[in-house]
Tab-separated table of C-alpha atoms in Angstrom:
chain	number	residue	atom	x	y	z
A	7	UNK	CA	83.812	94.768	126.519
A	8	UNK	CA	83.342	98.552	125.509
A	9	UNK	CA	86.285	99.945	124.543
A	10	UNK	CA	87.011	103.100	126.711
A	11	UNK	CA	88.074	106.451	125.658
A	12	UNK	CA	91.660	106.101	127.236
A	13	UNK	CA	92.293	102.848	125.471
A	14	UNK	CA	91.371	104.426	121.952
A	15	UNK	CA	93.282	107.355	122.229
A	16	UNK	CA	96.119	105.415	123.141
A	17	UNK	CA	95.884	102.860	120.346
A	18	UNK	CA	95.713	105.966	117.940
A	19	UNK	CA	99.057	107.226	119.345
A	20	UNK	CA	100.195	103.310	118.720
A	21	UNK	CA	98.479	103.047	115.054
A	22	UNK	CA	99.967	106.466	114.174
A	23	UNK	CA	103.640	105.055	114.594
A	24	UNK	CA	102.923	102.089	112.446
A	25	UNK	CA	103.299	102.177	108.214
A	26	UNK	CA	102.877	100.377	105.489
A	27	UNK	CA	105.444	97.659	105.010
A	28	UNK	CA	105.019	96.106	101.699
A	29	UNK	CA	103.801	97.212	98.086
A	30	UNK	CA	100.122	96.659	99.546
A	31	UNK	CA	99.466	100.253	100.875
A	32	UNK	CA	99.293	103.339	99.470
A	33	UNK	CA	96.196	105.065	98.158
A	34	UNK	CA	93.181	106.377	99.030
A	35	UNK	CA	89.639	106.117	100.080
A	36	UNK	CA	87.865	103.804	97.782
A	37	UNK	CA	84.299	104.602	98.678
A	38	UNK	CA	82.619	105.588	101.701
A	39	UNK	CA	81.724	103.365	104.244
A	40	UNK	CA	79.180	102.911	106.966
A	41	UNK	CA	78.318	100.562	109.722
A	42	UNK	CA	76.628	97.266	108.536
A	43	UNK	CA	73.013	97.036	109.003
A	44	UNK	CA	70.279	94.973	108.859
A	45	UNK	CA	68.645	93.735	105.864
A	46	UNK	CA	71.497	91.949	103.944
A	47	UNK	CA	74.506	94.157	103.916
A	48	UNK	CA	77.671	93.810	105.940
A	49	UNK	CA	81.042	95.896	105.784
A	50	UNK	CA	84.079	94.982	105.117
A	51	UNK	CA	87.252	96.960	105.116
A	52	UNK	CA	91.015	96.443	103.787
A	53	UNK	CA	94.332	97.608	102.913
A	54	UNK	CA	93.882	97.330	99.419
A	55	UNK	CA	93.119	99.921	97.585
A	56	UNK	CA	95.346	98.864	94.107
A	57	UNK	CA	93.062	96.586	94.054
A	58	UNK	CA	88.961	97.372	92.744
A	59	UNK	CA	85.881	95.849	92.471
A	60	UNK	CA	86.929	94.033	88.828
A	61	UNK	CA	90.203	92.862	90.288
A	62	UNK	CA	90.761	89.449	91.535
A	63	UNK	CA	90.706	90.203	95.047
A	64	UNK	CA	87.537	92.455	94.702
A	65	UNK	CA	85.909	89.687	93.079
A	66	UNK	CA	86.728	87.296	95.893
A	67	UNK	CA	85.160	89.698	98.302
A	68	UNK	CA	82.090	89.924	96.609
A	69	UNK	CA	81.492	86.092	96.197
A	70	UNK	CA	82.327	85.735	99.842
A	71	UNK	CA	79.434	88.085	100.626
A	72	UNK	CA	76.914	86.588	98.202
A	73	UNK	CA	77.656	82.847	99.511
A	74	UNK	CA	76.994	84.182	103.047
A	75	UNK	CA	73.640	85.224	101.806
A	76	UNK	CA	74.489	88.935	101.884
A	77	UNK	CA	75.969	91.957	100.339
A	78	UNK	CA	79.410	92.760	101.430
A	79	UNK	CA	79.918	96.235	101.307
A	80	UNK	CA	83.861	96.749	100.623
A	81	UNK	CA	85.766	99.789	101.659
A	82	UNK	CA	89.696	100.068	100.831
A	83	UNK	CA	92.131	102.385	102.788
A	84	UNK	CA	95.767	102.979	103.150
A	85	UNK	CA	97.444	100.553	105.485
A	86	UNK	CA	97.579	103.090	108.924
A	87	UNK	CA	94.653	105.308	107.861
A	88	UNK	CA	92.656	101.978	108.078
A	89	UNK	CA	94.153	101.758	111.535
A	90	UNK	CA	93.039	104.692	112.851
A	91	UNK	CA	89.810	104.643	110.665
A	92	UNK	CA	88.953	101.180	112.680
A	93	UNK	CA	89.597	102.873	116.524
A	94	UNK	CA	87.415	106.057	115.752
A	95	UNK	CA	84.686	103.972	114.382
A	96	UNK	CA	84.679	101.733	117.783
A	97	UNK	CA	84.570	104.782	119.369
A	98	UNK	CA	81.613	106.000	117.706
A	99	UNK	CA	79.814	102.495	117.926
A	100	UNK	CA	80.458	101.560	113.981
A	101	UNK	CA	83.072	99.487	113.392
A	102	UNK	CA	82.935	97.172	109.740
A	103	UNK	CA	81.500	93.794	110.320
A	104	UNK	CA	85.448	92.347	108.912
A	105	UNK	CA	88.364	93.891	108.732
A	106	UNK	CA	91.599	93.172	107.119
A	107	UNK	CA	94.820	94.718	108.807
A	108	UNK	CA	98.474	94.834	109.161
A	109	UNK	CA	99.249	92.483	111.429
A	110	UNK	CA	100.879	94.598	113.944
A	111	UNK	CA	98.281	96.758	114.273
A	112	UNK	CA	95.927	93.612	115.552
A	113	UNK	CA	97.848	94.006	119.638
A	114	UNK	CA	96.869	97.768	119.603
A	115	UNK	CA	93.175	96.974	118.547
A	116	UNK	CA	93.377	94.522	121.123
A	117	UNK	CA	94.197	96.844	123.801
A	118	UNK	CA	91.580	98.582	122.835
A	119	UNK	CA	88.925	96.398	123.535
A	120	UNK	CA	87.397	96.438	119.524
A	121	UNK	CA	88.293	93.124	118.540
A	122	UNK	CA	87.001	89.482	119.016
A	123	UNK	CA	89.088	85.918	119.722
A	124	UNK	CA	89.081	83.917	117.239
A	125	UNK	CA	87.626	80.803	119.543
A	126	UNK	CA	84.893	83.056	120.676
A	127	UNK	CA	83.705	82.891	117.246
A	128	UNK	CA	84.230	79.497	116.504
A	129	UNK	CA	87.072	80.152	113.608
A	130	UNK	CA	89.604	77.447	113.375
A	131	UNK	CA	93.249	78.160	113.049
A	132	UNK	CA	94.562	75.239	114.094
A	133	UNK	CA	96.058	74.713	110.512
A	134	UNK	CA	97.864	78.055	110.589
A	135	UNK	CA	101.553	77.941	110.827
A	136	UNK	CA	102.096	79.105	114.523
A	137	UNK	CA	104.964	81.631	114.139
A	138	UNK	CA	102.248	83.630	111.534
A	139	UNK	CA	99.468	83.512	113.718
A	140	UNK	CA	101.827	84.512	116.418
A	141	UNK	CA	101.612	88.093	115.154
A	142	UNK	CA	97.672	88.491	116.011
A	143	UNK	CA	97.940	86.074	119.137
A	144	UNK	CA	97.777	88.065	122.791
A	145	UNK	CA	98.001	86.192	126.278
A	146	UNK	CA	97.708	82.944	124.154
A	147	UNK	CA	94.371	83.866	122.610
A	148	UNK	CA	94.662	84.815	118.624
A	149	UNK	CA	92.444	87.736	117.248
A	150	UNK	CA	92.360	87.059	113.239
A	151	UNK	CA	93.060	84.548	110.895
A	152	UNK	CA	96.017	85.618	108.472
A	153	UNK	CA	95.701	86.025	105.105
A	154	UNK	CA	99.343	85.495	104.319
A	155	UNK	CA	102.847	86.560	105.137
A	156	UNK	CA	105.736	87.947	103.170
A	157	UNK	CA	109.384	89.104	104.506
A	158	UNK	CA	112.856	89.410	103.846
A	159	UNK	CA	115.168	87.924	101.860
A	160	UNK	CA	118.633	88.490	99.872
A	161	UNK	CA	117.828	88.971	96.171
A	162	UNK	CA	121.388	88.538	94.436
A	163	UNK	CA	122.555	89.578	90.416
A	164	UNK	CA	124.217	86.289	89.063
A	165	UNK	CA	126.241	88.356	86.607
A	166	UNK	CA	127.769	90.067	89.249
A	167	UNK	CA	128.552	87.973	91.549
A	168	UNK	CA	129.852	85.432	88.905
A	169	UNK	CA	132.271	87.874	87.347
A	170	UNK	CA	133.554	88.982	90.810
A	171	UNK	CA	134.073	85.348	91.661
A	172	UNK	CA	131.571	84.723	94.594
A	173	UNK	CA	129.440	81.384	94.574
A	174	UNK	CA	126.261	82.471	96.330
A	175	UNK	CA	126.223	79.283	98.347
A	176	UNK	CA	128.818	80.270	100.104
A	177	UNK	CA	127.167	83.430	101.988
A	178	UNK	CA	126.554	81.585	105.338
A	179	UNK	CA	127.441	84.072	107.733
A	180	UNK	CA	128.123	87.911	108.668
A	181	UNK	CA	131.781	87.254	107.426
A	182	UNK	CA	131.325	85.197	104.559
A	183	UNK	CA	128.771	88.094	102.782
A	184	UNK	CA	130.872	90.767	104.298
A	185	UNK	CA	133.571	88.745	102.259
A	186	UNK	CA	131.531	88.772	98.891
A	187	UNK	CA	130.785	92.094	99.158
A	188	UNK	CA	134.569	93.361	99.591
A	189	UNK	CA	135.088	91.201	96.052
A	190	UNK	CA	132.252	92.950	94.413
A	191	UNK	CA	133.519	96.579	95.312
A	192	UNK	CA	137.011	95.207	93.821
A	193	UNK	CA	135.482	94.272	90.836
A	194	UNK	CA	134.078	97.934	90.413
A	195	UNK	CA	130.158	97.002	90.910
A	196	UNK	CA	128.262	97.879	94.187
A	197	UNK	CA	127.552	95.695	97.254
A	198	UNK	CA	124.236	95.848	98.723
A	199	UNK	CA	121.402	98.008	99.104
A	200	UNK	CA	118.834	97.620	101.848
A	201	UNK	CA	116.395	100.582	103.426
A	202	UNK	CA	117.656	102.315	106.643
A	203	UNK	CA	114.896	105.464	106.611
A	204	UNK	CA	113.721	106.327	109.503
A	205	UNK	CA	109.914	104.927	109.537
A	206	UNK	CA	108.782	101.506	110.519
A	207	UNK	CA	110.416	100.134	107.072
A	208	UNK	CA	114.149	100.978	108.521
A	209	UNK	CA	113.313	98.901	111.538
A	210	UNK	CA	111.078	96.218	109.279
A	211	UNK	CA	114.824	96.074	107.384
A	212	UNK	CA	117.244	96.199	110.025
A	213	UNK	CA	115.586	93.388	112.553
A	214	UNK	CA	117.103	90.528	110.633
A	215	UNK	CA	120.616	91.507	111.238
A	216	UNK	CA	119.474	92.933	115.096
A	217	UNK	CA	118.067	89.219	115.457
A	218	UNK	CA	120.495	87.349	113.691
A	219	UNK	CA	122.605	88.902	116.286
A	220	UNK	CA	120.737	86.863	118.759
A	221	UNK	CA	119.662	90.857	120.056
A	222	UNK	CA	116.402	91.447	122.307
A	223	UNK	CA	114.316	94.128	121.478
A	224	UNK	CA	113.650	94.985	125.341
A	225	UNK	CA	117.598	95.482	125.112
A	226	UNK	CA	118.600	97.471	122.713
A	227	UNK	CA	121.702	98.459	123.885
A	228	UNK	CA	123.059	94.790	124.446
A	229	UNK	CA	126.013	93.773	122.363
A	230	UNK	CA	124.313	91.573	120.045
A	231	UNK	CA	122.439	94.828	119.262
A	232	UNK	CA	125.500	97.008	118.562
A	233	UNK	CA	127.136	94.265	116.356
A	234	UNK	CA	123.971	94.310	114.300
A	235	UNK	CA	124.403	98.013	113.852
A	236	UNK	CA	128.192	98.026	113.838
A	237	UNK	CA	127.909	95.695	111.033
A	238	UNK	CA	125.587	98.248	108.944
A	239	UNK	CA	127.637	101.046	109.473
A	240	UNK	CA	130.267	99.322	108.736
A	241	UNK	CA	129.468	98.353	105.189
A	242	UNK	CA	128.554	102.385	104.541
A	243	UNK	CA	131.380	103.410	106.007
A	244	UNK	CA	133.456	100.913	103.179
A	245	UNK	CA	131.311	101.568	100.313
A	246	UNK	CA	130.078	98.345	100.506
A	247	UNK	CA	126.700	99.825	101.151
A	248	UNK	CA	125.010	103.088	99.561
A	249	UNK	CA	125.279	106.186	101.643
A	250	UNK	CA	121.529	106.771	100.710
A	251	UNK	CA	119.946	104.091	102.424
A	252	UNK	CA	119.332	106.464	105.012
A	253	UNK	CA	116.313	107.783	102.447
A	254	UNK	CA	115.497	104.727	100.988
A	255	UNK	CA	112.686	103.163	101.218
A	256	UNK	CA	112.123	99.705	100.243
A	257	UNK	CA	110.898	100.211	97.135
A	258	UNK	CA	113.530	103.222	96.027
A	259	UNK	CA	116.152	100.301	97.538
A	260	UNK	CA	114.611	97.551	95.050
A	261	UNK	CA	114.968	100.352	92.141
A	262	UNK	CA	118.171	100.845	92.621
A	263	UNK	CA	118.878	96.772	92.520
A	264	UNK	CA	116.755	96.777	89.503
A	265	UNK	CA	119.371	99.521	87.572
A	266	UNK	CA	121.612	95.784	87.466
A	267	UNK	CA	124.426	97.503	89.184
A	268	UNK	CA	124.231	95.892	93.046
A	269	UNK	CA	125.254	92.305	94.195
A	270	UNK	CA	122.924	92.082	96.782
A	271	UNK	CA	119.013	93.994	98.158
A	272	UNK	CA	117.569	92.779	100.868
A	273	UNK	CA	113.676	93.142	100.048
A	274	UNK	CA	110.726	91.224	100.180
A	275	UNK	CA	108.177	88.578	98.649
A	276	UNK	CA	106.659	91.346	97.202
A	277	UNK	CA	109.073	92.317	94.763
A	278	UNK	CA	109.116	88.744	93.054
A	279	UNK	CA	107.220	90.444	90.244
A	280	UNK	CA	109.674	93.057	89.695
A	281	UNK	CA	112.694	90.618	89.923
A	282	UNK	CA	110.994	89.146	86.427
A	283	UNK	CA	110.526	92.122	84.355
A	284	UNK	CA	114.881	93.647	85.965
A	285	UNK	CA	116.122	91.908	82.563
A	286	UNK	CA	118.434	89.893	84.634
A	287	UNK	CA	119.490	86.526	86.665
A	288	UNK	CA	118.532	86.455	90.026
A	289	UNK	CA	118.499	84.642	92.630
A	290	UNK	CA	117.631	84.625	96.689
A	291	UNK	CA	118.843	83.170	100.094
A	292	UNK	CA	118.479	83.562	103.464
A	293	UNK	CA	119.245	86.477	105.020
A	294	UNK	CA	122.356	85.222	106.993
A	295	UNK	CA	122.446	85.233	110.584
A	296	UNK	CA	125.822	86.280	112.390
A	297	UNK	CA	127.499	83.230	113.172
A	298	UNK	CA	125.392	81.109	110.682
A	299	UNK	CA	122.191	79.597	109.662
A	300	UNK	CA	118.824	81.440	108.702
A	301	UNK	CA	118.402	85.068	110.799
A	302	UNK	CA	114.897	85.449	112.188
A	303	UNK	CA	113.142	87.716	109.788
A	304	UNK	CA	110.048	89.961	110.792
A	305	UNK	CA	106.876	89.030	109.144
A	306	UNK	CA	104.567	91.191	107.253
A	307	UNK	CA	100.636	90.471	106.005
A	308	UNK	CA	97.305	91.091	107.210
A	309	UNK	CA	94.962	89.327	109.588
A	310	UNK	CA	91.567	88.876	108.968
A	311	UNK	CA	89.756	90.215	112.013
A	312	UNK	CA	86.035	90.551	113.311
A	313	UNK	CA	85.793	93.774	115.721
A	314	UNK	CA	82.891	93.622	118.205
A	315	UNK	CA	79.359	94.259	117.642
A	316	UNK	CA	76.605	95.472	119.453
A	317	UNK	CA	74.410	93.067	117.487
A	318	UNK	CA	76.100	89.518	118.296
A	319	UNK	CA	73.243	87.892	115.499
A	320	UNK	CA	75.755	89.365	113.099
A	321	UNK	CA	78.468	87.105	113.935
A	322	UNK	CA	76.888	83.787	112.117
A	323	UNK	CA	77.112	85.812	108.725
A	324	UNK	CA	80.832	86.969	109.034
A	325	UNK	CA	81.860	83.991	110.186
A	326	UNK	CA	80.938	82.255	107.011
A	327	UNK	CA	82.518	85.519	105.407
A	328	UNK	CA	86.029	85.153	107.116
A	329	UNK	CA	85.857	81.478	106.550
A	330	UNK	CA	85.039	81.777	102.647
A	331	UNK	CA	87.930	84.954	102.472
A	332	UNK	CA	90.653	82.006	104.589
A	333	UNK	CA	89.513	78.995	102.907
A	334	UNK	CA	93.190	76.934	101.445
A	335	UNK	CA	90.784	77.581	98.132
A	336	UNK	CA	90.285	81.458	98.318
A	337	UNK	CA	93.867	81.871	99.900
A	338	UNK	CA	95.773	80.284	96.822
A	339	UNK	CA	94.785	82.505	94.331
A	340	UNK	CA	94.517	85.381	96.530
A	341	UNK	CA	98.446	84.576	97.762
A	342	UNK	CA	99.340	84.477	94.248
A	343	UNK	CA	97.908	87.671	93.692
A	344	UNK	CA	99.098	89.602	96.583
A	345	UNK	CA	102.573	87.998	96.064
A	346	UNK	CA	102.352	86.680	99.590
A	347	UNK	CA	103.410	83.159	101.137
A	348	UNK	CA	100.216	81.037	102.495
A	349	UNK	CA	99.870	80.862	106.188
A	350	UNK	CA	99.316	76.763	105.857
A	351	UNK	CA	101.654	74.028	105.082
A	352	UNK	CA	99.281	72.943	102.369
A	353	UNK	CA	98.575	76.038	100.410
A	354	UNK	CA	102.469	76.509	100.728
A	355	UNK	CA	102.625	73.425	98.939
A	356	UNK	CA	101.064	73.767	95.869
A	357	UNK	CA	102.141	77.771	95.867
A	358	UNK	CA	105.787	76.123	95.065
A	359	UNK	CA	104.607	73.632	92.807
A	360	UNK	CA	103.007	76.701	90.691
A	361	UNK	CA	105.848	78.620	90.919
A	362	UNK	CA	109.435	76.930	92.304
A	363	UNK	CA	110.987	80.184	93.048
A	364	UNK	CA	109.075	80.337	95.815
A	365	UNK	CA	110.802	77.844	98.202
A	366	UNK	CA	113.485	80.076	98.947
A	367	UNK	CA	110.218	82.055	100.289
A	368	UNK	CA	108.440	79.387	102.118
A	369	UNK	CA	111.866	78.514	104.380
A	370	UNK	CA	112.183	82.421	105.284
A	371	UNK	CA	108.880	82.746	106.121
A	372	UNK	CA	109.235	79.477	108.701
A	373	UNK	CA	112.298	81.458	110.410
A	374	UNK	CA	109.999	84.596	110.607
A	375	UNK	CA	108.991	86.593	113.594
A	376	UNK	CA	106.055	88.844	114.429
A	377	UNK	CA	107.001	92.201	115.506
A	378	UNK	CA	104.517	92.756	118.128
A	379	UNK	CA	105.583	88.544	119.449
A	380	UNK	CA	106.970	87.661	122.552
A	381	UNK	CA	104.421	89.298	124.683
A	382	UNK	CA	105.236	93.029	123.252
A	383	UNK	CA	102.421	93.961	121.736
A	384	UNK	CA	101.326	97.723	122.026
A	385	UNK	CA	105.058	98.390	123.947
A	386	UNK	CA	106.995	97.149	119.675
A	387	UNK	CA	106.013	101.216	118.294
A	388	UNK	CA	107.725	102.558	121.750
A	389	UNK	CA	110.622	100.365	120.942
A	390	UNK	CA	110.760	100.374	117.039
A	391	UNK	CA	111.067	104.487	116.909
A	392	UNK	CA	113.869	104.412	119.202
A	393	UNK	CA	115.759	101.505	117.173
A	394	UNK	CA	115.351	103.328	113.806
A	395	UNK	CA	116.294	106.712	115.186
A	396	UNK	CA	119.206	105.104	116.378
A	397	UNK	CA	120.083	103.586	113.145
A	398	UNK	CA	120.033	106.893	111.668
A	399	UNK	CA	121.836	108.163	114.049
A	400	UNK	CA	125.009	105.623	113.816
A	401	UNK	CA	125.202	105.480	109.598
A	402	UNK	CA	124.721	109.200	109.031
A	403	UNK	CA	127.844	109.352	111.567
A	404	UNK	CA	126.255	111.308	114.447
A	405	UNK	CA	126.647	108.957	117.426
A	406	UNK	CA	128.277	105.413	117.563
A	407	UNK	CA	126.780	102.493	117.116
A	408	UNK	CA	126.607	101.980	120.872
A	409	UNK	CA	125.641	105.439	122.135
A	410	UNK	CA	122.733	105.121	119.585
A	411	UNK	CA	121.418	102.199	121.006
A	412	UNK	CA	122.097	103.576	124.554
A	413	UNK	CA	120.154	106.343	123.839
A	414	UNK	CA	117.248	104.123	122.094
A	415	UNK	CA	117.049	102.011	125.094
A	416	UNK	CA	116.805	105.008	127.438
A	417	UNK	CA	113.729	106.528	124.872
A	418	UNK	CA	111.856	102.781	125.012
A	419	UNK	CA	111.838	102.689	128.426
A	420	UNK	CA	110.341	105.622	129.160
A	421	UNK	CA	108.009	104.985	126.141
């Protein structure tokens, strides 16, 4: 099905509204890129641009390529210029043969007509851990095979919380870490630092407490919303919580847990690197939900994804290409690498047995939660501007918690 001009300038709007998430974007064009052709060379494109040819992950691509009996052309691109890069080549008839993307970003490609289902061409997923492939799954049909996943979790300084007389285990619930963090101020070190800015990363940040809540995102304005935010505002209003999270993103919040001086930063799988070189004990739960247990956390990574061709021949070759990039052999090292959780149960396994502190990981990433899930798809950007807006709105001091999200619920549904 041709994508039509409506749909694409629509998804643009969509893509536009959509950011990097993790330490994986940033950057710029690695090389140029054009449509694959005939005679041996397909395209590829990714979020990746950290990464080069000599790296790791540009080695993987380029073995991929040459077992499928071709070249694989490799273009890297910041996270949402990749997005809107991918929609203007549909337009124009050129899209890459494979392309990696965020993984809410796969819906609005899908509602524009420029990508094909997974069973079409034959990929299996049936070993993928369903909430992960849940983030590139439409009308019960899935649209990429995921590379990984990473999320959120509480990173916490054991010197801190030891000398201000808090036993991790015992953050279990809303009260019980409001609790801790009341002890820590006393003590004279900070509570917790998280990101509230107001991009995609303040919402990324925020939907573990809005879910843990048991809050919908059709209803913003429901209680279980406003306790999620009455809760943040709370712990800025009492010092628990920096008055700057309303700038921070998530990796100026990790910096300032990495200065030694905060209890607590919620932040993701990708900062497991930088937790080593801090110069001091950490560890990580669960981010708590309100009355107990694990909160849903939102999941981040990229899908693998094949738009559509005018030359179906093609799809033989990146078939073979996807499967080689997905393969539990290619995705172990490339997890590792990307600091990302596997989407199997098997890769999972032996990621733990390499490296134990990832189990804390593996369990968050089970609870996890695509953004664009639940049948939102394309409508998640019309609801996620309105929830961080009102964030901002409610810990700068400008509008209650409630009148926020009343005003964030009016905005999504007229979005």
């Amino acid at each position: 099905m041709a994508p039509t001009r409506r749909a694409l300038l629509a998804a643009l709007a969509a893509v536009g509204t959509l950011t990097s998430l993790t330490a994986c974007g940033g950057g710029s064009d690695s090389s140029d890129s054009s449509s694959g052709s005939s005679g041996g060379t397909y395209t590829f494109w990714d979020p990746y641009p950290q990464f080069d040819a000599s790296s790791a992950w540009g080695k993987l691509v380029t073995s991929c390529g040459t077992k499928a009996g071709v070249k694989l052309k490799r273009t890297a691109y910041d996270t949402t210029d990749l997005g809107n890069k991918a929609l203007l080549a549909a337009q124009q008839g050129n899209a890459p043969d494979v392309m990696l993307v965020d993984n809410p970003v796969v819906s609005t490609l899908v509602e524009a007509g420029i990508l094909n289902r997974t069973s079409d061409l034959g990929l299996d997923t049936k070993s993928i851990q369903q909430n992960i492939i849940g983030a590139g799954t439409i009308d019960n049909a899935s649209y990429g095979v995921p590379i990984g996943a990473n999320t959120l979790a509480l990173y916490y300084n054991k010197k801190i919380l030891s000398a201000a007389g808090v036993d991790p285990a015992s953050v279990k619930d809303w009260n019980s870490l409001t609790a801790a963090l009341k002890k820590v101020k006393s003590a004279g070190k900070k509570g917790i630092t998280f990101s509230a800015i107001n991009t995609e990363e303040g919402s990324f940040q925020f939907l573990p407490w809005f879910w843990g809540a048991g809050g919908d995102l059709t209803k913003l304005d429901s209680a279980k919303g406003v306790a999620a935010l009455s809760l943040w505002k709370r712990w800025v209003d009492e010092g628990y919580a920096p008055k700057d999270v309303l700038q921070n993103t998530q990796t100026t919040s990790w910096q300032e847990f990495a200065t030694g001086d905060y209890a607590f930063s919620e932040n993701g799988t990708w900062q497991l690197g930088n937790a080593e070189k801090a110069g001091f004990d950490y560890g990580i739960i669960n981010i708590p939900a309100q009355n107990g247990g694990s909160a849903p956390v939102p999941t981040g990574g990229e899908f693998v994804t094949v738009p559509v061709q005018k030359d179906t021949g093609r799809y033989d070759v990146t078939k073979k290409i996807v499967t080689c990039l997905t393969s539990d052999a290619n995705l172990l090292p490339t997890d590792t690498t990307l600091q990302y959780v596997a989407p199997t149960a098997a890769v999972q396994a032996e990621q733990v047995k390499q490296n134990p502190k990832l189990k804390p990981w593996v369990s968050a990433v089970a609870a996890a939660r695509g953004r664009t899930s639940g049948g939102l798809g394309t409508k998640y950007p019309t609801i996620s501007q309105p929830m961080w807006t009102a964030v901002q709105a409610a810990l700068s001091g400008s509008k209650s918690p409630q009148d926020a999200l009343d005003t964030a619920q009016s905005s999504a549904q007229k979005g």
